[in-house]
Coordinates of C-alpha atoms and ligand atoms in Angstrom, one line a residue:
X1 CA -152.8 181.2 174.7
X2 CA -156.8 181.7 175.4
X3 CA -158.4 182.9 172.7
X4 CA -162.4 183.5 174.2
X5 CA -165.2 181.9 171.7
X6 CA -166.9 185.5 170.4
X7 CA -169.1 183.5 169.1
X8 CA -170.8 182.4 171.9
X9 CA -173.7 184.5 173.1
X10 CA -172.9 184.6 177.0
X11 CA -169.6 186.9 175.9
X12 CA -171.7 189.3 173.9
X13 CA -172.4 193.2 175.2
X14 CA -176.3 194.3 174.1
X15 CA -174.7 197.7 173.8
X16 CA -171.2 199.2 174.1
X17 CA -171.6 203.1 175.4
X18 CA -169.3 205.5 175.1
X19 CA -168.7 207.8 177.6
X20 CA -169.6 208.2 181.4
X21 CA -171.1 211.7 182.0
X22 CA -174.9 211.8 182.1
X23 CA -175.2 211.1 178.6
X24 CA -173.5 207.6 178.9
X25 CA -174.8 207.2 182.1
X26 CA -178.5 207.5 182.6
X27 CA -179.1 205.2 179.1
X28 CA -176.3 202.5 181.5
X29 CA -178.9 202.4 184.0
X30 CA -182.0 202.2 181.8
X31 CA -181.1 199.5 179.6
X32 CA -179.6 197.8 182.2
X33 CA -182.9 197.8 184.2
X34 CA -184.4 196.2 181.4
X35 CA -182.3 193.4 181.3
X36 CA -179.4 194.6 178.7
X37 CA -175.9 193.8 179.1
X38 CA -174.1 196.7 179.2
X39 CA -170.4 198.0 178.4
X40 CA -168.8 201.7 179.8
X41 CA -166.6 202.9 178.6
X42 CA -164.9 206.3 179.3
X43 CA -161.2 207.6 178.4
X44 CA -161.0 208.8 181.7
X45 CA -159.6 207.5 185.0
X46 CA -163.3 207.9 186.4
X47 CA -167.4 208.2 186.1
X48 CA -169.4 211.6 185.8
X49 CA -167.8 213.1 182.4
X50 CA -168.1 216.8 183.0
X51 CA -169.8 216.4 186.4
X52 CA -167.0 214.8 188.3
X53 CA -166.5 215.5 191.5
X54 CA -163.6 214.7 194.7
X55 CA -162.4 215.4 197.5
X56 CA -158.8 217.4 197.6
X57 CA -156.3 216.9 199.6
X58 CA -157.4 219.3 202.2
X59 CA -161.1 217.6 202.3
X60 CA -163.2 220.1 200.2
X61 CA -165.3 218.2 197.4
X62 CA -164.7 220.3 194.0
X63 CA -165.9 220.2 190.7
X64 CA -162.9 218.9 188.6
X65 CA -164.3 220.4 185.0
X66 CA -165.4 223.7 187.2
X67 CA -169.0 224.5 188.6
X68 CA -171.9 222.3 188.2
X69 CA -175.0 223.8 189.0
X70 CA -178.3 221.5 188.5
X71 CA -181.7 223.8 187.3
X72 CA -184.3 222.2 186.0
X73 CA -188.2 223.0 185.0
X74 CA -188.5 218.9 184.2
X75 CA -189.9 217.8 186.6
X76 CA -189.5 214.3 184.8
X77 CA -185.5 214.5 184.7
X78 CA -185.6 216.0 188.3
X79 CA -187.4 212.9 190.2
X80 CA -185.5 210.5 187.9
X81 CA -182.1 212.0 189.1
X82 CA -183.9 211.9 192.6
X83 CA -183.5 208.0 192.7
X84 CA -180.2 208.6 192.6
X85 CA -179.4 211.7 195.3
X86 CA -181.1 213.8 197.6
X87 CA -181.2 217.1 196.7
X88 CA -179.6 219.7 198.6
X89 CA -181.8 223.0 197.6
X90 CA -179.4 225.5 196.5
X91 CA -180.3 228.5 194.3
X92 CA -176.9 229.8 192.8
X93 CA -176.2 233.9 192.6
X94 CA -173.6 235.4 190.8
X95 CA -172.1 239.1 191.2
X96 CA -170.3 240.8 188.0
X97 CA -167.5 242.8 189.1
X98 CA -168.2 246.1 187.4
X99 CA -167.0 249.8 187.5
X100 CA -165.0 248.8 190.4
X101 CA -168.2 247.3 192.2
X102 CA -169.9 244.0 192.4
X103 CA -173.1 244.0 191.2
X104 CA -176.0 241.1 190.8
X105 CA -175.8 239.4 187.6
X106 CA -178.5 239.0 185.3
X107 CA -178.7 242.7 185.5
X108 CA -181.9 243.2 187.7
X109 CA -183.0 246.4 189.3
X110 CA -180.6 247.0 192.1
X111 CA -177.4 246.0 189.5
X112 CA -178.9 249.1 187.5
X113 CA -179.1 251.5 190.7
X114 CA -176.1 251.0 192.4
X115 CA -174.3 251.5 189.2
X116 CA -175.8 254.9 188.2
X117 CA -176.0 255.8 191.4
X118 CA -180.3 255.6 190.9
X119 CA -183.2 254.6 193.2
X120 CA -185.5 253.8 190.9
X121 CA -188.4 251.2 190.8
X122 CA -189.2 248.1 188.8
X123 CA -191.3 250.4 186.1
X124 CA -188.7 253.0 186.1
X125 CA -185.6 250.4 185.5
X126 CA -188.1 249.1 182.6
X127 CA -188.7 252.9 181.3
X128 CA -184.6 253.3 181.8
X129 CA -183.7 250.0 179.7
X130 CA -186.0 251.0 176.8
X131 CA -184.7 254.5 176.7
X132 CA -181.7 252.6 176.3
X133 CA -182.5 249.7 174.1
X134 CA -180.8 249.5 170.4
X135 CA -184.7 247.9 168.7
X136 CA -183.5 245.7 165.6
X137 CA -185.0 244.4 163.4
X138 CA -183.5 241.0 163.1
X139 CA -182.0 239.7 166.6
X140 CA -179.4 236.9 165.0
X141 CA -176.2 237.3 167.3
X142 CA -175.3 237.2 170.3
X143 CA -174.5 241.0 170.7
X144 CA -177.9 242.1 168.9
X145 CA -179.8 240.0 172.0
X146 CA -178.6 242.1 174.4
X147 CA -178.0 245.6 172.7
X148 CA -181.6 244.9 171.9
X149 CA -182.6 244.5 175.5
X150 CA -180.1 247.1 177.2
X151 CA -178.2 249.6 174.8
X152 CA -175.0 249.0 174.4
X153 CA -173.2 250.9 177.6
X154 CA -174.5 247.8 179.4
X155 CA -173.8 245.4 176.4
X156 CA -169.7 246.8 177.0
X157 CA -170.1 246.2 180.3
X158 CA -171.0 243.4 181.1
X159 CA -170.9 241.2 177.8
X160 CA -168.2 242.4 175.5
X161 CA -165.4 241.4 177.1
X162 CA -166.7 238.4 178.6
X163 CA -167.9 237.1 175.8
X164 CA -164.3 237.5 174.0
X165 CA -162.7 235.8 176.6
X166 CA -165.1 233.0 176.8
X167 CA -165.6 232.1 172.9
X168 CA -162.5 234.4 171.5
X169 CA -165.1 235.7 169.4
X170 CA -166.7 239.1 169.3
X171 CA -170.5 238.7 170.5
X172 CA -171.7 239.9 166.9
X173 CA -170.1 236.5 165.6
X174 CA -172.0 233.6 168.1
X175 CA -175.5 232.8 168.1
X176 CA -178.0 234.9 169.4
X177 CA -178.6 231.7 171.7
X178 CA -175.3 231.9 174.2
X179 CA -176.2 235.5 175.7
X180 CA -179.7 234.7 175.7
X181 CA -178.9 232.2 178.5
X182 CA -178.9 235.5 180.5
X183 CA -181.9 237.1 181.3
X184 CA -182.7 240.6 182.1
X185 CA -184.9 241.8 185.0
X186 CA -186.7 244.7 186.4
X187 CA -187.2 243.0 189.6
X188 CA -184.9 242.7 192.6
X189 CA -184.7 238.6 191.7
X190 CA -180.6 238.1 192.2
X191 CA -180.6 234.2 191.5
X192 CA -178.7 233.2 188.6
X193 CA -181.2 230.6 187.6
X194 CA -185.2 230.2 187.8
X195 CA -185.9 227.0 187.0
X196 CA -188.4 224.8 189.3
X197 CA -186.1 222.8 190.4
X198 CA -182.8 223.7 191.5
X199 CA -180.2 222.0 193.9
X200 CA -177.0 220.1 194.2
X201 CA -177.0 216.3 195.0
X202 CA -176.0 216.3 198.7
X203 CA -173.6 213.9 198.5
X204 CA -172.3 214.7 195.1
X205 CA -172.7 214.0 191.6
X206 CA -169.7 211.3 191.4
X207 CA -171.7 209.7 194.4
X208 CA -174.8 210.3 192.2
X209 CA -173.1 208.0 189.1
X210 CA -171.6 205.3 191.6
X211 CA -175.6 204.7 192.5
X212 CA -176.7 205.2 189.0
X213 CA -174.6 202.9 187.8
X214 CA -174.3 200.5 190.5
X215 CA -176.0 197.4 188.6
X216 CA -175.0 193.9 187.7
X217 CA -175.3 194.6 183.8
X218 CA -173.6 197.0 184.1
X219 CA -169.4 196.9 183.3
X220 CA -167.4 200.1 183.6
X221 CA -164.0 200.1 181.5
X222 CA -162.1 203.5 182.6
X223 CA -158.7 204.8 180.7
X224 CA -159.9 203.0 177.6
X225 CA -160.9 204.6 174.3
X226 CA -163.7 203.1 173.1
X227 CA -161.4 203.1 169.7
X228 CA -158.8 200.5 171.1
X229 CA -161.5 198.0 172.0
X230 CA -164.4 198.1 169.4
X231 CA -162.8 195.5 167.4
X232 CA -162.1 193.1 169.8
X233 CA -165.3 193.3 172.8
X234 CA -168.3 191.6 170.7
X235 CA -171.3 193.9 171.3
X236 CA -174.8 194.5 169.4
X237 CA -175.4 198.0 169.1
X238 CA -173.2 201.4 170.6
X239 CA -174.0 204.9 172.2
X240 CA -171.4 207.2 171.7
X241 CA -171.6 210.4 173.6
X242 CA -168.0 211.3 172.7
X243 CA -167.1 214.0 169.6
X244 CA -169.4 213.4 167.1
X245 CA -166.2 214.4 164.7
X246 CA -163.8 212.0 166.1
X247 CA -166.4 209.5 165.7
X248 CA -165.7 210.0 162.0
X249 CA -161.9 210.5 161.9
X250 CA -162.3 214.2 161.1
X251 CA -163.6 213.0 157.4
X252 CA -165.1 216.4 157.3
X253 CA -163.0 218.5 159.3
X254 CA -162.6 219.6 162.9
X255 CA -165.7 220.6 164.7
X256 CA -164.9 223.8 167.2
X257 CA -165.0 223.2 170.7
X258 CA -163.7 225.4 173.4
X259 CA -161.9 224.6 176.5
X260 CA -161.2 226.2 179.7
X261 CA -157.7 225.8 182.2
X262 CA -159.4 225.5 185.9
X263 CA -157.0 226.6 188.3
X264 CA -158.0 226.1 192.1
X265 CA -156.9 227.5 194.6
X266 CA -157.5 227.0 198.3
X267 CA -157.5 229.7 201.5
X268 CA -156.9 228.9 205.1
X269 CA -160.2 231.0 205.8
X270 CA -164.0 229.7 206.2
X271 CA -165.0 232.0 203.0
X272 CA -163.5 233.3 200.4
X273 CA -165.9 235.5 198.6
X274 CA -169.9 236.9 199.2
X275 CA -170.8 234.9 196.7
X276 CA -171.2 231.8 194.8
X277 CA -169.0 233.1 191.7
X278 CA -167.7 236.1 191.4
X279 CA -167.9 237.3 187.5
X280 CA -164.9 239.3 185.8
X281 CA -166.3 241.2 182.2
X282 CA -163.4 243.2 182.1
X283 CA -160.5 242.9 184.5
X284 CA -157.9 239.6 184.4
X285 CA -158.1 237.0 182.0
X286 CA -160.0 234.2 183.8
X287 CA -163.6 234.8 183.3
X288 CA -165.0 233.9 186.8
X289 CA -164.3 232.4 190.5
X290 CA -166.1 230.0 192.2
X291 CA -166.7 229.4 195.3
X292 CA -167.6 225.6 196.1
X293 CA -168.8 225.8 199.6
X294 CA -171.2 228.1 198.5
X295 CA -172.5 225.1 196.1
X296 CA -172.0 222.2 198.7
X297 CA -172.8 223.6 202.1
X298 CA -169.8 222.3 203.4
X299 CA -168.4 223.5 206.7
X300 CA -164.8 223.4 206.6
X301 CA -162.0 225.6 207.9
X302 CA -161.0 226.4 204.5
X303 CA -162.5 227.1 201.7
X304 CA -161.7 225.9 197.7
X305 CA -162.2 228.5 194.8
X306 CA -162.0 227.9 190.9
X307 CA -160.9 230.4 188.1
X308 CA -161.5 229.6 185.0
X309 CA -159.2 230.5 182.2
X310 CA -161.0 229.8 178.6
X311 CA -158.8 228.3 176.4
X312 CA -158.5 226.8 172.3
X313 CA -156.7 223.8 173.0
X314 CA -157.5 221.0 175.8
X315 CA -160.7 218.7 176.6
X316 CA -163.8 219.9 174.3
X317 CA -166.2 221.5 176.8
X318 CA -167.6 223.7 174.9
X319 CA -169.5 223.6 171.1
X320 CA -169.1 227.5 169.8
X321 CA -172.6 228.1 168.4
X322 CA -172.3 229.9 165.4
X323 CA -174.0 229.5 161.9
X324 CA -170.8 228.0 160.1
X325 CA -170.1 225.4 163.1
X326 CA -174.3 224.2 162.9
X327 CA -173.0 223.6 159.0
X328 CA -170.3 221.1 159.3
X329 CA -172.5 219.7 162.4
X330 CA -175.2 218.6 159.8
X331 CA -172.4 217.1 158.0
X332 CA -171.5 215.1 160.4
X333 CA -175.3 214.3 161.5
X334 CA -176.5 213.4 158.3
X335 CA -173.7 210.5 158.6
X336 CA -174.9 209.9 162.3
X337 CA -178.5 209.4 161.1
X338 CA -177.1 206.4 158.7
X339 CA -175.0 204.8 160.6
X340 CA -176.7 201.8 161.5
X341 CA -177.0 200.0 165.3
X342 CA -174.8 203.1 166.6
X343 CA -177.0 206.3 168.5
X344 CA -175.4 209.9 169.4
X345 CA -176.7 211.9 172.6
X346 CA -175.0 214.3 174.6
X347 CA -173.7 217.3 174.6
X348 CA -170.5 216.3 172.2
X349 CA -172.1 213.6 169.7
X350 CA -174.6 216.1 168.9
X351 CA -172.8 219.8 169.1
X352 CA -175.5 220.9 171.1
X353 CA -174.7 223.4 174.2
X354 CA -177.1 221.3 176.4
X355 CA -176.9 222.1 180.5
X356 CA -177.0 218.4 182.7
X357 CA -181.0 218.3 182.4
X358 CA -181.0 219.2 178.7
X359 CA -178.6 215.6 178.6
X360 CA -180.5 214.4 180.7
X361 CA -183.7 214.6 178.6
X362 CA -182.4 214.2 175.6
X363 CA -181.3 210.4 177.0
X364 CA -184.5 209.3 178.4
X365 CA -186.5 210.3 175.1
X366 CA -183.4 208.4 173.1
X367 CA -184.5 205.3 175.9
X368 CA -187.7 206.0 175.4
X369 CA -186.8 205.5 171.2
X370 CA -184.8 202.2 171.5
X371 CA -187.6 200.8 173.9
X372 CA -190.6 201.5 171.3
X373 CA -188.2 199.7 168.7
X374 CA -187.1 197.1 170.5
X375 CA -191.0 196.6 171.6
X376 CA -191.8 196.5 167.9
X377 CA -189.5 194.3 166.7
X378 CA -190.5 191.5 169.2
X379 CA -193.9 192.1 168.0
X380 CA -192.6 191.3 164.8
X381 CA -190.9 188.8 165.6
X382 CA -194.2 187.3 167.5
X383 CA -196.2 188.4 164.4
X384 CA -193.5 186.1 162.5
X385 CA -193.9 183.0 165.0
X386 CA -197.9 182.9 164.7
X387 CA -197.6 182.7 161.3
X388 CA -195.4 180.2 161.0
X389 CA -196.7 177.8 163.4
X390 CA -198.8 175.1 161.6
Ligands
LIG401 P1 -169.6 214.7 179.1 O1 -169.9 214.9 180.6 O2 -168.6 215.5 178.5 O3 -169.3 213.1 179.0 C1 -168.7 212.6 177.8 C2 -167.7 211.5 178.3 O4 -167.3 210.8 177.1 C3 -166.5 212.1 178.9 O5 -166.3 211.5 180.2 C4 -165.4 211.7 178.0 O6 -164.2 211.3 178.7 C5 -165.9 210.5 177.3 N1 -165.4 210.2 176.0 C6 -165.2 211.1 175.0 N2 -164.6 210.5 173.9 C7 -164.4 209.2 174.3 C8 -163.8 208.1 173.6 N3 -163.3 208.2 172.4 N4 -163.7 206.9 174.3 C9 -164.1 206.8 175.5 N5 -164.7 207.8 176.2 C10 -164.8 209.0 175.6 N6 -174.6 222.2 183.1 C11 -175.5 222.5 184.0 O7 -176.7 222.1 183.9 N7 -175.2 223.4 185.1 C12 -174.0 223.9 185.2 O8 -173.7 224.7 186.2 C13 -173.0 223.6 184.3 N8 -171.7 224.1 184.4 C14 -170.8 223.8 183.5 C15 -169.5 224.3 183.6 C16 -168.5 224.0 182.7 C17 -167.2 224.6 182.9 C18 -168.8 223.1 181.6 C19 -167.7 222.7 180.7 C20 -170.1 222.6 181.5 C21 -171.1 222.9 182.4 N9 -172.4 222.4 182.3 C22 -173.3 222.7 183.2 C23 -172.7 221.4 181.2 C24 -172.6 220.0 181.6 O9 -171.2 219.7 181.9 C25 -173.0 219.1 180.4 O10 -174.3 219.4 180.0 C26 -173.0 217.6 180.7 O11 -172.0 217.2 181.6 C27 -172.8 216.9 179.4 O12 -172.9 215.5 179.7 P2 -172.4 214.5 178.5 O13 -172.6 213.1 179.0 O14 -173.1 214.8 177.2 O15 -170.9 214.8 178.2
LIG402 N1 -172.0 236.1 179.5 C1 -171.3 237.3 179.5 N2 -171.1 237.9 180.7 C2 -171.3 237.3 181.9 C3 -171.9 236.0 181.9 C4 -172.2 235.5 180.7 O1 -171.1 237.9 178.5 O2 -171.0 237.9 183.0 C5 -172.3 235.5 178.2 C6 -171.0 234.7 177.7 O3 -171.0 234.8 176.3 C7 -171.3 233.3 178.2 C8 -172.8 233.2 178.0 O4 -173.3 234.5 178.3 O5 -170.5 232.4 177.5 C9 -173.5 232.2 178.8 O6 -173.2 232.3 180.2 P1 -173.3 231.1 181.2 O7 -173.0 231.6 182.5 O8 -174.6 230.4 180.9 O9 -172.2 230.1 180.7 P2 -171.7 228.7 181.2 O10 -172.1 228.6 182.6 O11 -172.3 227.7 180.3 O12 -170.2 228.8 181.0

């Protein structure tokens, strides 16, 4: 039996990184670029983490961890990606199905008309809202953002029930953060986001990795745990973007994360729905349906829809932000910050509920980190050299 020499220096990785979603991915391609030798790993049979995207077996690409959306105001993270796709522009709406009606979600002037049966204007919807408006004091949860903002007819409406579904938590127990993510607006603006930038790579976003990634540094090791093959692949320094908690064998306890079942389903019609996705408050208990045409501009015969049923146990999609969960998370991040030679990004390694770009950022500036240190410690090292010549 063979039994490689570790010792040598031609067999050594510069960095292991766990993980092949954005996180993993974009700090792949710009170490790699600088001449690092590079390891991928991911648990998965494939690239793109969260992102990943196919073709099913009736030809319509799908998200496989349900809708991917990219919004961005970076215009930094947006041209970066754009050396890796084209965009297709694509600005996503969403309808709430409500009182037996679909109406435009964020709640914007005409969701607030057609369901009081009103014409009024922007100023008037404004004047309506604050007549409506619980004012506190202290806006810490997730229900006292929008009771705040709307009252709390519209908070039942449209946020209660989702929100329980979603998190199985009442809003008055999660962050103030998740229902901020939804604005309110007096205007007729329908889109779901406003961001600058805002589109759908035109070939996909597992196309998007295979480009990203596409380097001769670079390795990609799928169906492998990073755990079953840290001890015996030499490497320098690691990224993990996986559960920061599994990281450290639970020392501290499990970290929340919620889940979701997709089910998809597909229609021998052109389209499905009127819209992109199609959101249920109240009724069933999936929380919404997509629509991936919509997302893709593919023409097809048929058409490919997603429902997504939030669930406790399965793949950790979601951190639950929520004061006791931020706790254990410093825990676990106080042990991050002295771990030496290994660095945490992503949405998982550091509990954050980060969209792509947010990932995406939060990668280069890490880059940007190693690169400064790496720069310093050849200056050292030159530093050293002068010294020491005679
Ligand atoms: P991930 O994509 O989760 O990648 C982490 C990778 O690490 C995974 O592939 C995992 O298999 C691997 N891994 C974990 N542990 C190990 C291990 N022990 N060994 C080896 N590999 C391991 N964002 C938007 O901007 N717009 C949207 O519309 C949007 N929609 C979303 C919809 C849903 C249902 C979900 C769940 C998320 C959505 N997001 C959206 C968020 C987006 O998915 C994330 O921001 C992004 O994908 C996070 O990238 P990441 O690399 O941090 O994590
Ligand atoms: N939300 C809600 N009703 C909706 C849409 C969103 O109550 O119709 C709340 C819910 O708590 C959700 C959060 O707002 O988890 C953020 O919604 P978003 O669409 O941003 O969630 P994501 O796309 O990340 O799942």
């Amino acid at each position: 039996m063979h039994f490689p020499d570790y010792n040598k220096r031609k067999y050594m990785f510069d960095y292991l990184i766990v993980g092949a979603g954005f996180a993993g991915a974009v700090l792949a391609e710009r170490l790699a670029k600088t001449g690092k030798k590079i390891l991928l790993v991911d648990k998965r049979n494939h690239i793109g983490g969260n992102t990943f995207d196919y073709y099913n077996k009736d030809g319509l690409l799908v998200h496989k961890y349900g809708p991917h959306i990219f919004h961005t105001n970076s215009r930094e993270v947006y041209d970066y990606l754009g050396n890796f796709t084209t965009w297709r522009p694509y600005e996503h709406r969403v309808l709430a199905s409500v009182d037996g009606m679909l109406v435009p979600l964020p709640i914007n002037l005409d969701t607030i008309n057609s369901l009081y049966g009103l014409s009024l204007n922007s100023l008037e919807v404004e004047g309506f809202l604050l007549s409506r408006a619980e004012k506190k004091d202290q806006v810490l949860t997730s229900e006292d953002v929008v009771v705040n903002k709307v009252g709390r007819e519209l908070y039942e409406k449209f946020f209660k029930g989702y929100t329980k579904k979603q998190w199985d938590l009442d809003p008055s127990e999660l962050d103030a953060s998740v229902a901020a993510r939804i604005p309110t607006r007096s205007n007729r603006d329908d889109r779901y986001f406003t961001d600058c930038y805002q589109g759908m790579p035109l070939h996909g976003y597992s196309r998007l990795f295979e480009k990203m990634l596409d380097h001769p540094n670079i390795k990609v090791m799928l169906n492998t745990d990073y755990k079953e093959i840290e001890d015996i692949i030499p490497y320098d320094k690691m990224i993990y973007t996986g559960p920061v908690d599994y990281y450290f064998n639970y020392c501290y306890g499990r970290l929340p994360y919620r889940s979701i079942e997709f089910v998809f389903i597909t229609h021998e019609t052109e389209k499905f729905q009127p819209t992109g996705t199609i959101n249920f408050p109240n009724e069933h208990p999936y929380t919404r349906v997509t629509e991936f045409k919509y997302l893709t501009g593919q023409l097809h015969p048929k058409t490919t829809v997603v429902y997504e049923y939030p669930t406790a146990d399965g793949d950790p999609y979601y951190p639950v932000p929520r004061r006791e969960n931020a706790d254990l998370y410093k825990k676990y991040q106080l042990l991050a910050k002295e771990t030496k030679d290994v660095y945490f990004t992503g949405r998982l390694a550091t509990y954050k509920y980060y969209n792509m770009d947010q990932v995406v950022a939060q990668s280069l500036a890490l880059f940007k980190r190693i690169q400064s240190t790496i720069q310093n410690d050849q200056h050292v090292v030159q530093i050293k050299n002068t010294i020491l010549q005679p």
